[in-house]
Every structure is written in structure tokens, then in C-alpha cells.
Amino acid sequence: MKKVVLAYSGGLDTSCIIKWLQDRDYDVIAFMADIGQNEDFDVIKKRALKTGASKVHVVDLKEEFIRDYVFPAIKAGAVYENKYYLATALSRPLIAKHQVRIAHLEKATAIAHGCTGKGNDQVRFEVTARLLNPRLEIIAPVRVWEFKTREEEIEYAQENKIPVDVTKKSPYSVDINLYGRSIECGVLEDPWIEPPEEIYKLTVSPQKAPNKPTYVEVEFAKGVPVKISGKTLKPLALIEQLNKLGGKNGIGRVDVVENRLVGIKSREIYENPAATLIHAARQELEALVLDRETSHYKNPVSQKYAELIYYGLWETPMKKQLDAYFNKTQDRVSGTVRLKLYKGNCTVVGRKSKYSRYKEELATYGKKDIFDQKLAEGFIKLWGLPF
Ligand code: ARG
């Protein structure tokens, strides 16, 4: 029997896939990545075995996710189409990497996933997996199987006694991990309709947020956050705490129509409190310590990097080259930023760094001024000379 490692979530799709693959003579090994989605993995593991998986691997990838995927994206200032902090997109190459690792471990010849043929995630999983091992067969049942609707799938599940979690019945498609939450489908498919309050889980409505602002200081070392209000925290704990702080203050809701890689425009809602705070703070710190040319040059490169992540090109040479570039730019992005969190807004109200290029003696209009204004005349003449 051929062995296949399935990226299993415990939901309806991947549960049906176990049976579907078995019907095609595969020995199915389920693989679950824990990236902070707060599921009861014991329950899901039992469900996979009951459905027919011969074995289940649950792998805790939380630390690795933040350290090796989220932090590089933070250093790069990567935000897709200026709004999406890429929580889902960043998790895919990590899951694919471990799926391939488990395939090797189990001597499987194939891997499978539950993505549809319309999304970005199929691309991210498959491009990554093929870059790591081009010989693995890749199976994407949802793209080819016979079910047209969710109802048909549920029927198939019932006929085949596949245990599915009925309490999970929701009109929305949700992807969640430590770094953020993505919500689509249902009424959200109409971009004119305001998202109903019920879709949000990580953030309170700004209207219900506290009437007093919360101040928080985030300290960075070489472009990544290391302390919150003076306290050193491990990456994982740090992200969790910023998610809580931001969420409590109604920060991190994003409503977008975005351009998918397959050409479709889709409407998606994101909740990413920690990402919102971190990106806002780091950007301001950069403004303080980077020279003008570096600062301006970096922006389009950040956009490019965000595209690479979004397009599933994490394991490519270019992504690694840009990592080297961004690491270099972050050499001096160390210091502290004070944020004011208030009813959905995150405002930077203070910044300091031992590498600051801000010189009060040059900027001031007061007594301390050392800037020689007479030099400006010659500078301006030469500046305009070429034209
Ligand atoms: N549009 C986002 C991306 O491509 C999120 C995809 C998953 N969203 C979801 N609601 N299941 O990265």
C-alpha cells in the first residue's frame, strides 16, 4: 500500500479526505501542526484514528513559527497590499516543511492537503513541498473530488460514519494561528456588507474597549521585539501578550478586498492585534535610526518580500537573499517605542534608541541650535543646478 501524509485539521474536509484516500488504496498518516490554534489535539487525534488514519503525528511548531517565520517577516516590514500581516501565509511553508519531513520519516511517497483550487494556500503548500522534495506525489482531493457542496460532503461523512464536529458549524471559513486570524465566506462575500460583530474572536469592538488609554512600551533588538514594558519575554509569550493587550483595546481588525495569486479578488477580514502593534512600533523605531536613503530604498523591497510570502515563494533563493538584506538593515533597529492603545487605535507617542540619528541641536528652533543656516543657500543652488 502506498503511504500518504495528510495535513489534517480535524474539520469536515480533511476528515472526508482520510476516507477518500483510503478508498483509493492509500495508507493515510495524519499530520497536525500546532501553531497556536488552540484546538484540543487529543480529541482531533482520536477523530483521525476513528476515521481511518493508521497513525497521527501532532507536532508543536509554535516557537519555530514565531522565531523562523514571523520574526523575519517583522524585520522585513512585510505587509501584503499594505494591509495583510500574512499570518496564514507565513504558516504554510512551515507546515509543508514538516509534512515533507514526516513523509521521509514514514517512508511515504505522497502528501495530501485539504485546500481548494481557488486559494493561495494550495500554492504555498505545494511549491514549498516540491522545492524540498520534487519526487513526492502531491494529492489535493478537494480540487478533484465529486462533492459539489458542503451538504454532499456531510452526506458522504454520514454514509461512511466519519465523525465530524457539528458544533463547529459556522458559515465562515476561519484560519487561526498564534499570529492572527483570517475570516472569510458567508455574508462577508458581499464586500458592501459590514462584518457582523460575531466573527471577531481576538478583538473587542472599539466601542466596547476601555474608556482610558493603555500605554505599553515595546523594546526591540535588531528589528524584533524582546521586551514589553521592561520585561524580557520569549518570542511566543511576547506575541501572546501583545495579542491580548491589542485585542482588549479593539486593535487589529482589518477588512480588505485582496488580490489572490490565482487571479481572484476576495474579501477577507483579519484580526491581528500583535502584528499591528509590532509593525507600527518597529516602523517608528526605524524612522529614528535609519538614514534617509536606506529608509526609502527599503519600502519597495518590503513589498516585494511580502509578495514572496503571499505567493508561496518562501523556500526560494530570492527570499533568502532578501533575508540577508533585511538582517543588515536591522543592525541598529534597537530601542524602545511607547504606544498608546485606545479604542481601536494604536499610536506611537514616544521612541528612543542609542542609535538614534535624531539630533535635537540640529532640529531645534531654540537656543541650542548649531545648524548653520547660511550653508543652505549654496546647497539649494547646487541641488537645482542639473535642472
Ligand atoms: N487570504 C489569506 C491568505 O491567502 C487567508 C487565507 C485563509 N483564510 C481563511 N479564512 N480560511 O493568506
mmCIF file of C-alpha atoms and ligand atoms in Angstrom:
data_model
loop_
_atom_site.group_PDB
_atom_site.id
_atom_site.type_symbol
_atom_site.label_atom_id
_atom_site.label_comp_id
_atom_site.label_asym_id
_atom_site.label_seq_id
_atom_site.Cartn_x
_atom_site.Cartn_y
_atom_site.Cartn_z
ATOM 1 C CA MET A 1 0.000 0.000 0.000
ATOM 2 C CA LYS A 2 1.225 3.494 -0.800
ATOM 3 C CA LYS A 3 1.646 5.765 2.180
ATOM 4 C CA VAL A 4 0.419 9.351 2.225
ATOM 5 C CA VAL A 5 0.923 12.041 4.852
ATOM 6 C CA LEU A 6 -2.159 14.243 5.091
ATOM 7 C CA ALA A 7 -2.112 17.736 6.597
ATOM 8 C CA TYR A 8 -5.115 17.158 8.837
ATOM 9 C CA SER A 9 -7.134 19.798 10.674
ATOM 10 C CA GLY A 10 -9.961 17.743 12.121
ATOM 11 C CA GLY A 11 -12.555 19.583 10.068
ATOM 12 C CA LEU A 12 -15.079 18.182 7.615
ATOM 13 C CA ASP A 13 -12.856 18.413 4.523
ATOM 14 C CA THR A 14 -9.769 16.700 5.842
ATOM 15 C CA SER A 15 -11.878 14.081 7.651
ATOM 16 C CA CYS A 16 -13.576 13.148 4.383
ATOM 17 C CA ILE A 17 -10.161 13.137 2.706
ATOM 18 C CA ILE A 18 -8.921 10.368 5.013
ATOM 19 C CA LYS A 19 -11.717 8.101 3.807
ATOM 20 C CA TRP A 20 -11.412 9.276 0.202
ATOM 21 C CA LEU A 21 -7.707 8.413 0.122
ATOM 22 C CA GLN A 22 -8.337 5.050 1.740
ATOM 23 C CA ASP A 23 -10.865 4.254 -0.971
ATOM 24 C CA ARG A 24 -8.010 4.828 -3.397
ATOM 25 C CA ASP A 25 -5.790 2.365 -1.573
ATOM 26 C CA TYR A 26 -3.645 4.733 0.418
ATOM 27 C CA ASP A 27 -2.420 4.159 3.927
ATOM 28 C CA VAL A 28 -3.179 7.556 5.477
ATOM 29 C CA ILE A 29 -0.955 9.109 8.114
ATOM 30 C CA ALA A 30 -2.430 12.260 9.602
ATOM 31 C CA PHE A 31 -0.204 15.175 10.480
ATOM 32 C CA MET A 32 -1.310 18.061 12.660
ATOM 33 C CA ALA A 33 0.752 21.172 13.203
ATOM 34 C CA ASP A 34 0.198 23.041 16.443
ATOM 35 C CA ILE A 35 0.765 26.679 15.535
ATOM 36 C CA GLY A 36 -1.349 28.058 18.333
ATOM 37 C CA GLN A 37 -4.819 27.396 17.001
ATOM 38 C CA ASN A 38 -5.901 26.317 20.486
ATOM 39 C CA GLU A 39 -7.543 23.076 19.484
ATOM 40 C CA ASP A 40 -7.987 20.015 21.629
ATOM 41 C CA PHE A 41 -5.441 17.891 19.812
ATOM 42 C CA ASP A 42 -6.294 14.768 21.794
ATOM 43 C CA VAL A 43 -9.873 14.901 20.583
ATOM 44 C CA ILE A 44 -8.824 15.557 16.988
ATOM 45 C CA LYS A 45 -6.216 12.813 17.125
ATOM 46 C CA LYS A 46 -8.863 10.309 18.210
ATOM 47 C CA ARG A 47 -11.126 11.530 15.442
ATOM 48 C CA ALA A 48 -8.418 10.954 12.831
ATOM 49 C CA LEU A 49 -7.805 7.408 14.052
ATOM 50 C CA LYS A 50 -11.514 6.677 14.194
ATOM 51 C CA THR A 51 -11.908 7.926 10.646
ATOM 52 C CA GLY A 52 -9.244 5.527 9.489
ATOM 53 C CA ALA A 53 -5.831 7.135 9.749
ATOM 54 C CA SER A 54 -3.252 4.499 10.604
ATOM 55 C CA LYS A 55 -1.170 6.931 12.596
ATOM 56 C CA VAL A 56 -1.242 10.542 13.774
ATOM 57 C CA HIS A 57 1.620 12.989 14.262
ATOM 58 C CA VAL A 58 0.967 16.116 16.318
ATOM 59 C CA VAL A 59 3.902 18.497 16.182
ATOM 60 C CA ASP A 60 4.283 21.620 18.277
ATOM 61 C CA LEU A 61 5.604 24.273 15.878
ATOM 62 C CA LYS A 62 4.726 27.365 17.882
ATOM 63 C CA GLU A 63 8.260 28.500 18.781
ATOM 64 C CA GLU A 64 9.625 27.740 15.352
ATOM 65 C CA PHE A 65 6.739 29.593 13.751
ATOM 66 C CA ILE A 66 7.431 32.808 15.621
ATOM 67 C CA ARG A 67 11.236 32.597 15.520
ATOM 68 C CA ASP A 68 11.824 31.484 11.935
ATOM 69 C CA TYR A 69 8.757 32.723 10.078
ATOM 70 C CA VAL A 70 7.023 35.572 11.897
ATOM 71 C CA PHE A 71 10.183 37.379 13.048
ATOM 72 C CA PRO A 72 11.807 37.516 9.598
ATOM 73 C CA ALA A 73 8.572 38.980 8.232
ATOM 74 C CA ILE A 74 8.610 41.571 11.009
ATOM 75 C CA LYS A 75 12.229 42.508 10.286
ATOM 76 C CA ALA A 76 11.287 42.926 6.650
ATOM 77 C CA GLY A 77 8.237 45.037 7.484
ATOM 78 C CA ALA A 78 6.285 42.680 5.228
ATOM 79 C CA VAL A 79 2.639 43.652 4.773
ATOM 80 C CA TYR A 80 0.788 42.414 1.680
ATOM 81 C CA GLU A 81 -1.075 45.153 -0.162
ATOM 82 C CA ASN A 82 -0.382 47.406 2.807
ATOM 83 C CA LYS A 83 -2.941 45.677 4.994
ATOM 84 C CA TYR A 84 -2.375 41.974 5.470
ATOM 85 C CA TYR A 85 0.249 40.902 8.008
ATOM 86 C CA LEU A 86 0.392 37.424 6.440
ATOM 87 C CA ALA A 87 -0.426 35.248 9.459
ATOM 88 C CA THR A 88 -1.933 32.455 7.361
ATOM 89 C CA ALA A 89 0.577 32.782 4.533
ATOM 90 C CA LEU A 90 3.542 32.510 6.910
ATOM 91 C CA SER A 91 2.305 29.285 8.468
ATOM 92 C CA ARG A 92 2.072 27.343 5.202
ATOM 93 C CA PRO A 93 5.747 26.867 4.326
ATOM 94 C CA LEU A 94 6.394 25.767 7.913
ATOM 95 C CA ILE A 95 3.604 23.183 7.819
ATOM 96 C CA ALA A 96 4.766 21.977 4.400
ATOM 97 C CA LYS A 97 8.341 21.612 5.627
ATOM 98 C CA HIS A 98 7.290 19.348 8.485
ATOM 99 C CA GLN A 99 4.870 17.447 6.315
ATOM 100 C CA VAL A 100 7.749 16.590 3.990
ATOM 101 C CA ARG A 101 9.932 15.697 6.989
ATOM 102 C CA ILE A 102 7.275 13.288 8.262
ATOM 103 C CA ALA A 103 6.837 11.825 4.782
ATOM 104 C CA HIS A 104 10.551 10.999 4.818
ATOM 105 C CA LEU A 105 10.330 9.615 8.340
ATOM 106 C CA GLU A 106 7.401 7.381 7.433
ATOM 107 C CA LYS A 107 8.800 6.483 4.018
ATOM 108 C CA ALA A 108 5.648 7.819 2.415
ATOM 109 C CA THR A 109 5.559 8.508 -1.294
ATOM 110 C CA ALA A 110 2.806 11.111 -1.226
ATOM 111 C CA ILE A 111 1.476 14.089 0.694
ATOM 112 C CA ALA A 112 -2.057 15.479 0.677
ATOM 113 C CA HIS A 113 -3.800 18.651 1.785
ATOM 114 C CA GLY A 114 -7.373 19.930 2.037
ATOM 115 C CA CYS A 115 -7.031 23.216 0.163
ATOM 116 C CA THR A 116 -9.435 24.228 -2.570
ATOM 117 C CA GLY A 117 -8.359 25.041 -6.092
ATOM 118 C CA LYS A 118 -9.260 28.708 -5.699
ATOM 119 C CA GLY A 119 -6.983 29.789 -2.918
ATOM 120 C CA ASN A 120 -3.406 30.747 -2.196
ATOM 121 C CA ASP A 121 -2.741 28.035 0.346
ATOM 122 C CA GLN A 122 -2.600 25.189 -2.189
ATOM 123 C CA VAL A 123 0.174 27.100 -3.957
ATOM 124 C CA ARG A 124 2.112 27.705 -0.752
ATOM 125 C CA PHE A 125 1.929 24.064 0.358
ATOM 126 C CA GLU A 126 2.794 22.593 -2.996
ATOM 127 C CA VAL A 127 5.535 24.953 -4.115
ATOM 128 C CA THR A 128 7.267 24.540 -0.758
ATOM 129 C CA ALA A 129 6.918 20.761 -0.747
ATOM 130 C CA ARG A 130 8.184 20.416 -4.317
ATOM 131 C CA LEU A 131 11.181 22.601 -3.596
ATOM 132 C CA LEU A 132 12.048 20.341 -0.672
ATOM 133 C CA ASN A 133 11.354 17.041 -2.439
ATOM 134 C CA PRO A 134 10.230 17.094 -6.050
ATOM 135 C CA ARG A 135 9.677 13.339 -6.072
ATOM 136 C CA LEU A 136 6.770 13.318 -3.626
ATOM 137 C CA GLU A 137 3.379 12.856 -5.172
ATOM 138 C CA ILE A 138 1.019 15.662 -4.175
ATOM 139 C CA ILE A 139 -2.691 14.958 -3.798
ATOM 140 C CA ALA A 140 -5.278 17.712 -3.478
ATOM 141 C CA PRO A 141 -8.600 15.823 -3.232
ATOM 142 C CA VAL A 142 -10.793 18.911 -2.868
ATOM 143 C CA ARG A 143 -9.746 20.063 -6.333
ATOM 144 C CA VAL A 144 -10.874 16.860 -7.978
ATOM 145 C CA TRP A 145 -13.415 15.056 -5.876
ATOM 146 C CA GLU A 146 -17.077 14.557 -6.690
ATOM 147 C CA PHE A 147 -18.671 16.751 -3.990
ATOM 148 C CA LYS A 148 -20.079 19.994 -5.251
ATOM 149 C CA THR A 149 -21.492 21.328 -1.988
ATOM 150 C CA ARG A 150 -20.908 21.088 1.723
ATOM 151 C CA GLU A 151 -24.200 19.192 2.044
ATOM 152 C CA GLU A 152 -22.931 16.455 -0.279
ATOM 153 C CA GLU A 153 -19.804 16.188 1.808
ATOM 154 C CA ILE A 154 -21.789 15.913 5.028
ATOM 155 C CA GLU A 155 -23.874 13.176 3.410
ATOM 156 C CA TYR A 156 -20.700 11.316 2.451
ATOM 157 C CA ALA A 157 -19.430 11.698 6.020
ATOM 158 C CA GLN A 158 -22.673 10.298 7.427
ATOM 159 C CA GLU A 159 -22.762 7.373 4.991
ATOM 160 C CA ASN A 160 -19.202 6.476 5.868
ATOM 161 C CA LYS A 161 -19.593 7.055 9.609
ATOM 162 C CA ILE A 162 -16.939 9.747 9.613
ATOM 163 C CA PRO A 163 -17.100 11.566 12.940
ATOM 164 C CA VAL A 164 -17.363 15.308 12.376
ATOM 165 C CA ASP A 165 -17.676 18.092 14.862
ATOM 166 C CA VAL A 166 -21.172 19.508 14.349
ATOM 167 C CA THR A 167 -20.637 22.232 16.958
ATOM 168 C CA LYS A 168 -18.124 23.727 14.522
ATOM 169 C CA LYS A 169 -20.872 24.501 12.035
ATOM 170 C CA SER A 170 -20.322 28.082 11.033
ATOM 171 C CA PRO A 171 -20.990 29.970 7.825
ATOM 172 C CA TYR A 172 -17.430 31.299 7.912
ATOM 173 C CA SER A 173 -14.114 29.851 6.862
ATOM 174 C CA VAL A 174 -11.588 30.636 9.544
ATOM 175 C CA ASP A 175 -7.867 30.119 9.748
ATOM 176 C CA ILE A 176 -6.191 30.824 13.054
ATOM 177 C CA ASN A 177 -2.719 30.695 14.483
ATOM 178 C CA LEU A 178 -0.628 32.494 17.090
ATOM 179 C CA TYR A 179 -0.010 35.460 14.875
ATOM 180 C CA GLY A 180 -3.520 36.141 13.667
ATOM 181 C CA ARG A 181 -6.896 35.081 12.443
ATOM 182 C CA SER A 182 -8.368 35.145 8.907
ATOM 183 C CA ILE A 183 -12.114 35.019 8.286
ATOM 184 C CA GLU A 184 -13.989 34.711 5.008
ATOM 185 C CA CYS A 185 -17.192 33.355 3.384
ATOM 186 C CA GLY A 186 -20.829 33.728 4.463
ATOM 187 C CA VAL A 187 -22.119 37.300 4.353
ATOM 188 C CA LEU A 188 -18.532 38.539 4.057
ATOM 189 C CA GLU A 189 -18.589 37.520 0.397
ATOM 190 C CA ASP A 190 -20.507 40.731 -0.275
ATOM 191 C CA PRO A 191 -17.857 43.451 0.063
ATOM 192 C CA TRP A 192 -20.558 46.030 0.728
ATOM 193 C CA ILE A 193 -21.763 44.337 3.909
ATOM 194 C CA GLU A 194 -20.202 45.385 7.193
ATOM 195 C CA PRO A 195 -18.731 42.390 9.030
ATOM 196 C CA PRO A 196 -21.056 41.251 11.801
ATOM 197 C CA GLU A 197 -19.601 41.539 15.288
ATOM 198 C CA GLU A 198 -19.884 37.759 15.823
ATOM 199 C CA ILE A 199 -16.962 36.995 13.507
ATOM 200 C CA TYR A 200 -14.392 38.549 15.831
ATOM 201 C CA LYS A 201 -12.715 36.450 18.494
ATOM 202 C CA LEU A 202 -9.374 38.109 19.277
ATOM 203 C CA THR A 203 -10.543 41.695 19.469
ATOM 204 C CA VAL A 204 -13.356 43.530 21.226
ATOM 205 C CA SER A 205 -15.284 46.157 19.340
ATOM 206 C CA PRO A 206 -13.532 49.539 19.694
ATOM 207 C CA GLN A 207 -16.837 50.847 21.067
ATOM 208 C CA LYS A 208 -16.621 48.359 23.942
ATOM 209 C CA ALA A 209 -12.918 48.934 24.587
ATOM 210 C CA PRO A 210 -11.871 50.707 27.816
ATOM 211 C CA ASN A 211 -12.518 54.434 28.031
ATOM 212 C CA LYS A 212 -8.988 55.030 29.261
ATOM 213 C CA PRO A 213 -5.896 54.545 27.081
ATOM 214 C CA THR A 214 -3.381 51.800 27.819
ATOM 215 C CA TYR A 215 0.287 52.679 27.476
ATOM 216 C CA VAL A 216 2.775 49.996 26.597
ATOM 217 C CA GLU A 217 6.484 50.112 25.849
ATOM 218 C CA VAL A 218 7.910 47.671 23.339
ATOM 219 C CA GLU A 219 11.664 47.217 23.244
ATOM 220 C CA PHE A 220 13.339 45.936 20.081
ATOM 221 C CA ALA A 221 16.732 44.354 19.465
ATOM 222 C CA LYS A 222 17.857 44.261 15.830
ATOM 223 C CA GLY A 223 14.345 44.657 14.495
ATOM 224 C CA VAL A 224 12.491 42.145 16.658
ATOM 225 C CA PRO A 225 10.552 42.761 19.870
ATOM 226 C CA VAL A 226 12.212 41.476 23.041
ATOM 227 C CA LYS A 227 10.582 43.269 25.989
ATOM 228 C CA ILE A 228 7.167 44.559 26.931
ATOM 229 C CA SER A 229 7.178 47.422 29.399
ATOM 230 C CA GLY A 230 10.620 46.477 30.673
ATOM 231 C CA LYS A 231 10.020 42.760 30.946
ATOM 232 C CA THR A 232 12.015 40.353 28.782
ATOM 233 C CA LEU A 233 9.775 37.763 27.190
ATOM 234 C CA LYS A 234 10.354 34.784 24.949
ATOM 235 C CA PRO A 235 9.040 35.341 21.408
ATOM 236 C CA LEU A 236 5.994 33.177 21.956
ATOM 237 C CA ALA A 237 4.907 34.790 25.240
ATOM 238 C CA LEU A 238 5.591 38.210 23.798
ATOM 239 C CA ILE A 239 3.281 37.691 20.828
ATOM 240 C CA GLU A 240 0.584 36.258 23.087
ATOM 241 C CA GLN A 241 0.752 39.210 25.442
ATOM 242 C CA LEU A 242 0.623 41.794 22.657
ATOM 243 C CA ASN A 243 -2.342 39.982 21.128
ATOM 244 C CA LYS A 244 -4.162 40.270 24.448
ATOM 245 C CA LEU A 245 -3.260 43.921 25.013
ATOM 246 C CA GLY A 246 -4.205 44.931 21.488
ATOM 247 C CA GLY A 247 -7.337 42.788 21.442
ATOM 248 C CA LYS A 248 -8.617 44.281 24.682
ATOM 249 C CA ASN A 249 -8.319 47.726 23.130
ATOM 250 C CA GLY A 250 -10.092 46.784 19.911
ATOM 251 C CA ILE A 251 -6.902 46.970 17.838
ATOM 252 C CA GLY A 252 -6.031 44.826 14.835
ATOM 253 C CA ARG A 253 -9.192 44.452 12.777
ATOM 254 C CA VAL A 254 -8.633 44.690 9.048
ATOM 255 C CA ASP A 255 -11.253 44.463 6.318
ATOM 256 C CA VAL A 256 -9.834 44.014 2.820
ATOM 257 C CA VAL A 257 -10.517 43.070 -0.736
ATOM 258 C CA GLU A 258 -7.270 41.436 -1.746
ATOM 259 C CA ASN A 259 -5.715 40.114 -4.939
ATOM 260 C CA ARG A 260 -5.190 36.383 -4.768
ATOM 261 C CA LEU A 261 -2.415 34.701 -6.658
ATOM 262 C CA VAL A 262 -4.881 32.698 -8.775
ATOM 263 C CA GLY A 263 -6.349 35.951 -10.081
ATOM 264 C CA ILE A 264 -9.498 36.206 -7.993
ATOM 265 C CA LYS A 265 -10.261 39.154 -5.772
ATOM 266 C CA SER A 266 -11.536 38.067 -2.400
ATOM 267 C CA ARG A 267 -12.913 39.802 0.644
ATOM 268 C CA GLU A 268 -11.261 38.850 3.873
ATOM 269 C CA ILE A 269 -11.283 40.026 7.460
ATOM 270 C CA TYR A 270 -8.168 39.766 9.593
ATOM 271 C CA GLU A 271 -7.645 40.058 13.305
ATOM 272 C CA ASN A 272 -4.035 40.651 14.178
ATOM 273 C CA PRO A 273 -3.541 42.749 17.306
ATOM 274 C CA ALA A 274 0.094 41.808 17.996
ATOM 275 C CA ALA A 275 1.146 42.294 14.383
ATOM 276 C CA THR A 276 -0.474 45.730 14.287
ATOM 277 C CA LEU A 277 1.360 46.890 17.404
ATOM 278 C CA ILE A 278 4.709 45.417 16.420
ATOM 279 C CA HIS A 279 4.747 46.737 12.873
ATOM 280 C CA ALA A 280 3.666 50.224 13.982
ATOM 281 C CA ALA A 281 6.318 50.338 16.689
ATOM 282 C CA ARG A 282 9.179 48.937 14.622
ATOM 283 C CA GLN A 283 8.464 51.273 11.762
ATOM 284 C CA GLU A 284 8.723 54.290 14.042
ATOM 285 C CA LEU A 285 11.932 52.994 15.533
ATOM 286 C CA GLU A 286 13.344 52.656 12.031
ATOM 287 C CA ALA A 287 12.374 56.237 11.304
ATOM 288 C CA LEU A 288 14.587 57.226 14.213
ATOM 289 C CA VAL A 289 17.673 55.145 13.437
ATOM 290 C CA LEU A 290 17.888 54.545 9.678
ATOM 291 C CA ASP A 291 19.386 57.054 7.304
ATOM 292 C CA ARG A 292 17.068 58.502 4.699
ATOM 293 C CA GLU A 293 18.343 56.542 1.692
ATOM 294 C CA THR A 294 18.087 53.161 3.447
ATOM 295 C CA SER A 295 14.635 54.037 4.686
ATOM 296 C CA HIS A 296 13.293 54.995 1.275
ATOM 297 C CA TYR A 297 15.005 52.165 -0.583
ATOM 298 C CA LYS A 298 13.633 49.572 1.817
ATOM 299 C CA ASN A 299 9.943 50.238 1.251
ATOM 300 C CA PRO A 300 9.502 48.648 -2.175
ATOM 301 C CA VAL A 301 11.778 45.788 -1.118
ATOM 302 C CA SER A 302 9.479 45.139 1.856
ATOM 303 C CA GLN A 303 6.560 44.972 -0.530
ATOM 304 C CA LYS A 304 8.425 42.513 -2.707
ATOM 305 C CA TYR A 305 9.183 40.369 0.327
ATOM 306 C CA ALA A 306 5.514 40.409 1.330
ATOM 307 C CA GLU A 307 4.627 39.247 -2.172
ATOM 308 C CA LEU A 308 7.097 36.380 -1.985
ATOM 309 C CA ILE A 309 5.450 35.214 1.236
ATOM 310 C CA TYR A 310 1.973 35.633 -0.166
ATOM 311 C CA TYR A 311 2.877 33.843 -3.404
ATOM 312 C CA GLY A 312 4.283 30.786 -1.629
ATOM 313 C CA LEU A 313 7.895 31.501 -2.527
ATOM 314 C CA TRP A 314 9.355 31.135 0.969
ATOM 315 C CA GLU A 315 11.898 28.445 0.082
ATOM 316 C CA THR A 316 13.329 30.318 -2.892
ATOM 317 C CA PRO A 317 16.792 31.844 -3.393
ATOM 318 C CA MET A 318 15.394 35.341 -3.617
ATOM 319 C CA LYS A 319 13.666 35.096 -0.274
ATOM 320 C CA LYS A 320 16.972 34.072 1.333
ATOM 321 C CA GLN A 321 18.852 36.895 -0.379
ATOM 322 C CA LEU A 322 16.345 39.415 0.880
ATOM 323 C CA ASP A 323 16.653 37.989 4.402
ATOM 324 C CA ALA A 324 20.343 38.837 4.302
ATOM 325 C CA TYR A 325 19.478 42.357 3.180
ATOM 326 C CA PHE A 326 16.843 42.917 5.840
ATOM 327 C CA ASN A 327 19.004 41.470 8.589
ATOM 328 C CA LYS A 328 21.652 44.009 7.680
ATOM 329 C CA THR A 329 19.163 46.876 7.700
ATOM 330 C CA GLN A 330 18.033 45.879 11.204
ATOM 331 C CA ASP A 331 21.533 46.006 12.747
ATOM 332 C CA ARG A 332 20.665 49.223 14.551
ATOM 333 C CA VAL A 333 16.921 48.870 14.899
ATOM 334 C CA SER A 334 17.206 48.543 18.656
ATOM 335 C CA GLY A 335 15.452 50.739 21.144
ATOM 336 C CA THR A 336 12.100 51.365 22.768
ATOM 337 C CA VAL A 337 8.791 52.620 21.464
ATOM 338 C CA ARG A 338 5.913 53.813 23.620
ATOM 339 C CA LEU A 339 2.471 53.006 22.272
ATOM 340 C CA LYS A 340 -0.863 54.397 23.289
ATOM 341 C CA LEU A 341 -3.693 51.929 22.766
ATOM 342 C CA TYR A 342 -7.128 53.419 22.730
ATOM 343 C CA LYS A 343 -10.418 52.271 21.229
ATOM 344 C CA GLY A 344 -9.116 50.555 18.131
ATOM 345 C CA ASN A 345 -6.159 52.859 17.620
ATOM 346 C CA CYS A 346 -2.522 52.270 18.239
ATOM 347 C CA THR A 347 -0.498 55.475 18.253
ATOM 348 C CA VAL A 348 3.231 55.802 18.690
ATOM 349 C CA VAL A 349 3.775 58.503 21.300
ATOM 350 C CA GLY A 350 7.461 58.063 22.105
ATOM 351 C CA ARG A 351 10.634 56.471 20.755
ATOM 352 C CA LYS A 352 14.265 56.239 21.853
ATOM 353 C CA SER A 353 17.403 54.402 20.806
ATOM 354 C CA LYS A 354 21.101 54.566 21.467
ATOM 355 C CA TYR A 355 21.464 54.544 17.677
ATOM 356 C CA SER A 356 19.135 57.471 17.159
ATOM 357 C CA ARG A 357 20.078 59.768 14.291
ATOM 358 C CA TYR A 358 17.755 62.449 15.590
ATOM 359 C CA LYS A 359 19.844 65.383 16.817
ATOM 360 C CA GLU A 360 17.969 67.932 18.811
ATOM 361 C CA GLU A 361 20.751 70.533 18.272
ATOM 362 C CA LEU A 362 20.100 70.306 14.539
ATOM 363 C CA ALA A 363 16.320 70.182 14.617
ATOM 364 C CA THR A 364 15.617 72.777 17.286
ATOM 365 C CA TYR A 365 14.429 76.301 16.665
ATOM 366 C CA GLY A 366 15.512 77.183 20.172
ATOM 367 C CA LYS A 367 18.736 78.361 21.776
ATOM 368 C CA LYS A 368 20.658 75.098 21.407
ATOM 369 C CA ASP A 369 20.644 75.357 17.598
ATOM 370 C CA ILE A 370 24.004 74.524 15.933
ATOM 371 C CA PHE A 371 22.713 74.265 12.344
ATOM 372 C CA ASP A 372 24.424 76.797 10.093
ATOM 373 C CA GLN A 373 21.555 78.247 8.048
ATOM 374 C CA LYS A 374 23.905 80.173 5.775
ATOM 375 C CA LEU A 375 25.061 76.891 4.205
ATOM 376 C CA ALA A 376 21.540 76.315 2.857
ATOM 377 C CA GLU A 377 21.890 78.933 0.130
ATOM 378 C CA GLY A 378 24.780 77.200 -1.667
ATOM 379 C CA PHE A 379 23.226 73.798 -1.120
ATOM 380 C CA ILE A 380 19.990 74.837 -2.795
ATOM 381 C CA LYS A 381 21.753 76.381 -5.795
ATOM 382 C CA LEU A 382 23.752 73.215 -6.477
ATOM 383 C CA TRP A 383 20.789 70.963 -5.788
ATOM 384 C CA GLY A 384 18.766 72.658 -8.514
ATOM 385 C CA LEU A 385 21.714 73.101 -10.871
ATOM 386 C CA PRO A 386 21.223 69.996 -13.043
ATOM 387 C CA PHE A 387 17.735 71.146 -13.999
HETATM 388 N N1 ARG B 1 -6.377 35.352 2.267
HETATM 389 C C1 ARG B 1 -5.436 34.867 3.234
HETATM 390 C C2 ARG B 1 -4.246 34.273 2.545
HETATM 391 O O1 ARG B 1 -4.317 33.909 1.417
HETATM 392 C C3 ARG B 1 -6.061 33.890 4.213
HETATM 393 C C4 ARG B 1 -6.486 32.576 3.621
HETATM 394 C C5 ARG B 1 -7.220 31.663 4.578
HETATM 395 N N2 ARG B 1 -8.422 32.281 5.047
HETATM 396 C C6 ARG B 1 -9.470 31.664 5.619
HETATM 397 N N3 ARG B 1 -10.409 32.416 6.075
HETATM 398 N N4 ARG B 1 -9.555 30.380 5.715
HETATM 399 O O2 ARG B 1 -3.211 34.168 3.162
#
